Structure formats: structure tokens, C-alpha cells
Amino acid sequence: SENAVPIRVAAQNDLKIYGLRGKKTTLIWVRDNASNWKTELEENRSAEAISGRSIKPGLPISKKLFFYDPWTGKWTKGRPGETISLPTFSRSIVIKLEY
């Protein structure tokens, strides 16, 4: 029903950013560029906490903004705006924009 299409947002602040943009909802996956299966499993380096970061996805400002941490299973609310201030996370975080 959303007819979502993939969007690519340029990497920012050492973060990879991918997304799906639908009619009323956009999902953005933000991934720490320094953490992956190789660094954690082969190099035995734990993922570090990422804090104080923000992104500019170049999308219309949403009415509602939520964050989902797939590593803890927790949702939190965010403040919509042109710049999105990310909560502290490890490895990756999902952003849900509702229009």
C-alpha cells in the first residue's frame, strides 16, 4: 500500500544510510561504518556506542519521528526536523518518518 521505493542517502559522519520511501512512511537504516561482522567476529572488536551524531536525509520534514534499536528491541520518539539528531546507539538504528 505504501509503494515504497529504495532511496540512497550519502554517507554522513562515518555512517552508511539506506532507506525506503513510501507514500506516508519512510524507513531509514543508519549503520555504523566502523562495525561489521568482520570487526566483531574476526578481529574480536566490540561495537562502540555512537552518540552525538545527526544526519540530514534530504527528505520533507515529517509529522512524527521514531527510532527503533534492533539490538535492544526498543522504540523511542524523536523530534522531526531537517536535521535528525540520533540517540545513542550501537551498530545500527532504524528511523521511521511518518508524514
PDB file of C-alpha atoms in Angstrom:
ATOM      1  CA  SER A   1       0.000   0.000   0.000  1.00  0.00           C
ATOM      2  CA  GLU A   2       2.986   2.329   0.539  1.00  0.00           C
ATOM      3  CA  ASN A   3       4.534   1.647  -2.895  1.00  0.00           C
ATOM      4  CA  ALA A   4       7.902   2.123  -1.214  1.00  0.00           C
ATOM      5  CA  VAL A   5      10.956   2.777  -3.349  1.00  0.00           C
ATOM      6  CA  PRO A   6      14.587   2.489  -2.260  1.00  0.00           C
ATOM      7  CA  ILE A   7      16.415   5.731  -1.598  1.00  0.00           C
ATOM      8  CA  ARG A   8      20.102   6.279  -1.129  1.00  0.00           C
ATOM      9  CA  VAL A   9      21.350   8.957   1.206  1.00  0.00           C
ATOM     10  CA  ALA A  10      25.016   9.938   1.030  1.00  0.00           C
ATOM     11  CA  ALA A  11      27.129   8.614   3.899  1.00  0.00           C
ATOM     12  CA  GLN A  12      27.472  11.151   6.703  1.00  0.00           C
ATOM     13  CA  ASN A  13      29.617  11.248   9.859  1.00  0.00           C
ATOM     14  CA  ASP A  14      31.064   7.752   9.221  1.00  0.00           C
ATOM     15  CA  LEU A  15      27.533   6.347   8.913  1.00  0.00           C
ATOM     16  CA  LYS A  16      26.030   4.425   5.986  1.00  0.00           C
ATOM     17  CA  ILE A  17      22.425   5.395   5.299  1.00  0.00           C
ATOM     18  CA  TYR A  18      19.807   3.440   3.337  1.00  0.00           C
ATOM     19  CA  GLY A  19      16.073   3.941   3.057  1.00  0.00           C
ATOM     20  CA  LEU A  20      12.649   3.033   1.747  1.00  0.00           C
ATOM     21  CA  ARG A  21      10.341   5.933   0.950  1.00  0.00           C
ATOM     22  CA  GLY A  22       6.616   5.284   0.859  1.00  0.00           C
ATOM     23  CA  LYS A  23       3.508   7.421   0.477  1.00  0.00           C
ATOM     24  CA  LYS A  24       3.036   8.074   4.208  1.00  0.00           C
ATOM     25  CA  THR A  25       6.065   6.424   5.818  1.00  0.00           C
ATOM     26  CA  THR A  26       9.813   6.452   5.214  1.00  0.00           C
ATOM     27  CA  LEU A  27      12.181   3.993   6.868  1.00  0.00           C
ATOM     28  CA  ILE A  28      15.878   4.813   7.152  1.00  0.00           C
ATOM     29  CA  TRP A  29      18.548   2.369   8.277  1.00  0.00           C
ATOM     30  CA  VAL A  30      21.652   4.037   9.712  1.00  0.00           C
ATOM     31  CA  ARG A  31      24.692   1.780  10.072  1.00  0.00           C
ATOM     32  CA  ASP A  32      27.971   2.439  11.878  1.00  0.00           C
ATOM     33  CA  ASN A  33      30.652   2.256   9.195  1.00  0.00           C
ATOM     34  CA  ALA A  34      33.263   1.029  11.699  1.00  0.00           C
ATOM     35  CA  SER A  35      31.305  -2.009  12.919  1.00  0.00           C
ATOM     36  CA  ASN A  36      30.554  -5.126  10.881  1.00  0.00           C
ATOM     37  CA  TRP A  37      30.702  -8.895  11.173  1.00  0.00           C
ATOM     38  CA  LYS A  38      34.403  -8.925  10.347  1.00  0.00           C
ATOM     39  CA  THR A  39      35.412  -6.392  13.016  1.00  0.00           C
ATOM     40  CA  GLU A  40      33.337  -8.152  15.672  1.00  0.00           C
ATOM     41  CA  LEU A  41      33.894 -11.830  14.810  1.00  0.00           C
ATOM     42  CA  GLU A  42      37.301 -11.978  13.134  1.00  0.00           C
ATOM     43  CA  GLU A  43      39.015  -9.049  14.860  1.00  0.00           C
ATOM     44  CA  ASN A  44      37.171  -9.544  18.164  1.00  0.00           C
ATOM     45  CA  ARG A  45      36.402  -5.801  18.488  1.00  0.00           C
ATOM     46  CA  SER A  46      33.151  -4.940  20.229  1.00  0.00           C
ATOM     47  CA  ALA A  47      30.840  -2.398  18.627  1.00  0.00           C
ATOM     48  CA  GLU A  48      31.244   1.031  20.206  1.00  0.00           C
ATOM     49  CA  ALA A  49      28.410   3.307  21.276  1.00  0.00           C
ATOM     50  CA  ILE A  50      27.714   6.069  18.777  1.00  0.00           C
ATOM     51  CA  SER A  51      26.483   9.304  20.345  1.00  0.00           C
ATOM     52  CA  GLY A  52      26.074  12.964  19.495  1.00  0.00           C
ATOM     53  CA  ARG A  53      25.511  12.320  15.788  1.00  0.00           C
ATOM     54  CA  SER A  54      22.933  13.764  13.443  1.00  0.00           C
ATOM     55  CA  ILE A  55      22.022  13.260   9.796  1.00  0.00           C
ATOM     56  CA  LYS A  56      20.377  15.318   7.068  1.00  0.00           C
ATOM     57  CA  PRO A  57      18.466  12.841   4.908  1.00  0.00           C
ATOM     58  CA  GLY A  58      17.263  15.496   2.442  1.00  0.00           C
ATOM     59  CA  LEU A  59      13.604  14.490   2.825  1.00  0.00           C
ATOM     60  CA  PRO A  60      10.495  16.527   3.633  1.00  0.00           C
ATOM     61  CA  ILE A  61      10.094  17.196   7.357  1.00  0.00           C
ATOM     62  CA  SER A  62       7.837  14.547   8.850  1.00  0.00           C
ATOM     63  CA  LYS A  63       4.960  14.978  11.309  1.00  0.00           C
ATOM     64  CA  LYS A  64       6.262  12.175  13.544  1.00  0.00           C
ATOM     65  CA  LEU A  65       9.683  10.612  14.007  1.00  0.00           C
ATOM     66  CA  PHE A  66      10.568   7.385  15.801  1.00  0.00           C
ATOM     67  CA  PHE A  67      13.778   5.428  16.361  1.00  0.00           C
ATOM     68  CA  TYR A  68      13.995   1.651  16.632  1.00  0.00           C
ATOM     69  CA  ASP A  69      17.081  -0.032  18.047  1.00  0.00           C
ATOM     70  CA  PRO A  70      17.116  -3.550  16.562  1.00  0.00           C
ATOM     71  CA  TRP A  71      19.761  -4.662  19.077  1.00  0.00           C
ATOM     72  CA  THR A  72      17.629  -3.824  22.126  1.00  0.00           C
ATOM     73  CA  GLY A  73      14.140  -4.021  20.579  1.00  0.00           C
ATOM     74  CA  LYS A  74      13.230  -0.549  21.888  1.00  0.00           C
ATOM     75  CA  TRP A  75      11.309   2.289  20.220  1.00  0.00           C
ATOM     76  CA  THR A  76      11.859   5.942  21.170  1.00  0.00           C
ATOM     77  CA  LYS A  77      10.348   9.198  19.921  1.00  0.00           C
ATOM     78  CA  GLY A  78      12.391  11.811  18.139  1.00  0.00           C
ATOM     79  CA  ARG A  79      11.943  15.413  17.116  1.00  0.00           C
ATOM     80  CA  PRO A  80      11.156  15.896  13.403  1.00  0.00           C
ATOM     81  CA  GLY A  81      13.246  18.402  11.505  1.00  0.00           C
ATOM     82  CA  GLU A  82      15.548  18.924   8.544  1.00  0.00           C
ATOM     83  CA  THR A  83      18.383  17.587  10.696  1.00  0.00           C
ATOM     84  CA  ILE A  84      17.714  14.413  12.688  1.00  0.00           C
ATOM     85  CA  SER A  85      19.595  14.091  15.979  1.00  0.00           C
ATOM     86  CA  LEU A  86      20.267  10.406  16.579  1.00  0.00           C
ATOM     87  CA  PRO A  87      20.015   8.828  20.022  1.00  0.00           C
ATOM     88  CA  THR A  88      22.996   6.868  21.316  1.00  0.00           C
ATOM     89  CA  PHE A  89      23.155   3.503  19.531  1.00  0.00           C
ATOM     90  CA  SER A  90      25.478   0.639  18.753  1.00  0.00           C
ATOM     91  CA  ARG A  91      25.920  -0.944  15.279  1.00  0.00           C
ATOM     92  CA  SER A  92      22.733   0.410  13.671  1.00  0.00           C
ATOM     93  CA  ILE A  93      19.447   2.166  14.245  1.00  0.00           C
ATOM     94  CA  VAL A  94      16.217   2.481  12.239  1.00  0.00           C
ATOM     95  CA  ILE A  95      14.393   5.770  11.768  1.00  0.00           C
ATOM     96  CA  LYS A  96      10.681   5.856  10.971  1.00  0.00           C
ATOM     97  CA  LEU A  97       9.283   9.073   9.495  1.00  0.00           C
ATOM     98  CA  GLU A  98       5.503   9.483   9.287  1.00  0.00           C
ATOM     99  CA  TYR A  99       4.018  12.172   7.032  1.00  0.00           C
TER     100      TYR A  99
END
